[in-house]
Each structure stands twice: as C-alpha cells, then as structure tokens.
C-alpha cells in the first residue's frame, strides 16, 4: 500500500489535544479570572453568531477562547505575559499553523474596553466569514433575444 496523502496541518489536528492540555483546560475552566468570566459572559451562547469554547485545549496548549468555525483564538494577557513574549509567539505560531487567527487583549480589557474587544472580535469574525465573490462563469452569460 502507498503512503497516506499528506494533509494540511489544520485539517489533521481535528480537536487533538495532549492529555496534559486536557487536564489543564479543566483546571483553568474552574479557575477563570474575573476578566475571563466577563468576556465569556458575552461570547457564550453564540451571542456573536458563532460558537466559542472556553479554555479549549489545542495540541499542548489551551486557548482562552476558541471558535472552531471560523478558526479564531482569543487570548487575554495578564502582566506576566510581558515576560513571556517569546513563549506567546511560539504559541501563536502553533495556533496559526493549524489555521487559527489569534487576537490578544490585555487582561483588564473586558473591564475597561469590553465594547471595543467585542467589536474587534466581531470584525475579525466577519473578515473570516467574508465570502469569496462569485465571478460569472465563462459561457454562462444569460442569453438575450433580439430587442
């Protein structure tokens, strides 16, 4: 038999998560910060027209909030992230390699700029949902009869 066809990374991942990430996600769901809870209260229940998951394991990482269709990860960065910029870049690259767009906000943004955060998320969702314009197919133009 031949080798299985190679698929893009974002199609082969399909909800695969390491056992450590799954366990960590469960712990994080029970210990959400006030900012995470505030943002989650506005993302849950498809309030923006898509389903978000909270503390969703992806590979060996856990996304704060993940929308699987379209692929969008929303992260809240506390003060410790200033010292973790390199780690965040690796994490973002992982998400991006699996087809996710990553939006990052300061941890206090759900309190200081909630409407702006939601608008940025909604704008990105709309960009990801933007349909490709349909171009007329050659030879399919409507026939017109003499006038």
Coordinates of N, CA and C in Angstrom, one line a residue, residues 31-79:
X31 N -11.1 27.9 37.3 CA -10.4 29.0 38.0 C -10.3 30.2 37.1
X32 N -11.4 30.5 36.3 CA -11.3 31.6 35.4 C -11.2 32.9 36.2
X33 N -10.4 33.9 35.6 CA -10.3 35.2 36.2 C -11.6 36.0 36.0
X34 N -11.7 37.1 36.8 CA -12.9 37.9 36.6 C -13.0 38.5 35.2
X35 N -11.8 38.8 34.6 CA -11.8 39.3 33.2 C -12.3 38.2 32.2
X36 N -11.8 37.0 32.4 CA -12.2 35.9 31.5 C -13.7 35.6 31.7
X37 N -14.2 35.7 32.9 CA -15.6 35.4 33.1 C -16.5 36.5 32.5
X38 N -16.0 37.8 32.6 CA -16.7 38.9 32.0 C -16.8 38.7 30.4
X39 N -15.7 38.4 29.8 CA -15.7 38.2 28.4 C -16.5 37.0 28.0
X40 N -16.3 35.9 28.7 CA -17.1 34.7 28.4 C -18.6 34.9 28.5
X41 N -19.0 35.8 29.4 CA -20.5 36.1 29.5 C -21.0 36.7 28.2
X42 N -20.1 37.3 27.4 CA -20.6 37.9 26.2 C -20.2 37.1 24.9
X43 N -19.4 36.0 25.1 CA -19.1 35.2 24.0 C -20.0 33.9 24.0
X44 N -20.4 33.4 25.1 CA -21.1 32.2 25.2 C -22.5 32.3 24.6
X45 N -23.0 31.1 24.3 CA -24.4 31.1 23.7 C -24.5 31.7 22.3
X46 N -23.4 31.7 21.6 CA -23.4 32.2 20.2 C -24.0 33.6 20.1
X47 N -23.7 34.5 21.1 CA -24.1 35.8 21.0 C -23.5 36.6 19.9
X48 N -22.4 36.2 19.4 CA -21.8 36.9 18.2 C -22.0 36.1 16.9
X49 N -22.9 35.1 17.0 CA -23.3 34.4 15.8 C -22.5 33.1 15.6
X50 N -21.5 32.8 16.4 CA -20.7 31.6 16.3 C -20.5 31.0 17.7
X51 N -20.1 29.7 17.7 CA -19.9 29.1 19.0 C -18.5 29.2 19.4
X52 N -18.3 29.7 20.6 CA -17.0 29.8 21.3 C -16.9 28.7 22.3
X53 N -15.7 28.2 22.5 CA -15.4 27.3 23.6 C -14.4 28.0 24.6
X54 N -14.6 27.8 25.9 CA -13.7 28.5 26.8 C -12.6 27.5 27.3
X55 N -11.4 28.0 27.5 CA -10.3 27.1 27.9 C -10.3 25.9 27.1
X56 N -10.1 26.0 25.8 CA -10.2 24.9 24.9 C -8.8 24.4 24.5
X57 N -8.5 23.1 24.8 CA -7.2 22.5 24.5 C -7.0 22.3 23.0
X58 N -5.8 22.8 22.5 CA -5.4 22.6 21.1 C -4.0 22.2 21.2
X59 N -3.7 20.9 20.8 CA -2.4 20.4 20.9 C -1.9 20.4 22.3
X60 N -0.8 21.0 22.6 CA -0.3 21.0 24.0 C -0.6 22.3 24.7
X61 N -1.4 23.2 24.0 CA -1.8 24.5 24.5 C -3.3 24.5 24.9
X62 N -3.6 25.6 25.6 CA -5.0 25.8 25.9 C -5.3 27.2 25.5
X63 N -6.3 27.4 24.6 CA -6.7 28.7 24.1 C -7.8 29.2 25.1
X64 N -7.6 30.5 25.5 CA -8.6 31.1 26.5 C -10.0 30.9 25.9
X65 N -10.2 31.3 24.7 CA -11.5 31.2 24.0 C -11.2 30.8 22.5
X66 N -11.9 29.8 22.1 CA -11.6 29.3 20.7 C -13.0 29.2 20.0
X67 N -13.0 29.7 18.8 CA -14.1 29.4 17.9 C -13.5 28.5 16.8
X68 N -14.2 27.4 16.6 CA -13.6 26.4 15.7 C -14.1 26.6 14.2
X69 N -15.1 27.4 14.0 CA -15.6 27.7 12.7 C -16.3 29.0 12.7
X70 N -15.6 30.0 12.2 CA -14.2 30.0 11.6 C -13.2 29.9 12.7
X71 N -12.0 29.6 12.4 CA -10.9 29.4 13.4 C -10.4 30.7 14.0
X72 N -10.8 31.0 15.2 CA -10.3 32.2 15.9 C -10.0 31.9 17.3
X73 N -8.9 32.3 17.8 CA -8.5 32.1 19.2 C -8.4 33.5 19.8
X74 N -9.0 33.7 21.0 CA -9.0 35.0 21.7 C -8.2 34.7 23.0
X75 N -7.2 35.5 23.2 CA -6.4 35.4 24.4 C -6.4 36.7 25.2
X76 N -6.4 36.5 26.5 CA -6.3 37.7 27.4 C -4.9 37.6 28.1
X77 N -4.1 38.6 28.0 CA -2.8 38.6 28.5 C -2.7 39.5 29.8
X78 N -2.3 38.8 30.9 CA -2.0 39.5 32.1 C -0.6 40.1 32.2
X79 N -0.2 40.6 33.3 CA 1.1 41.3 33.4 C 2.2 40.3 33.2

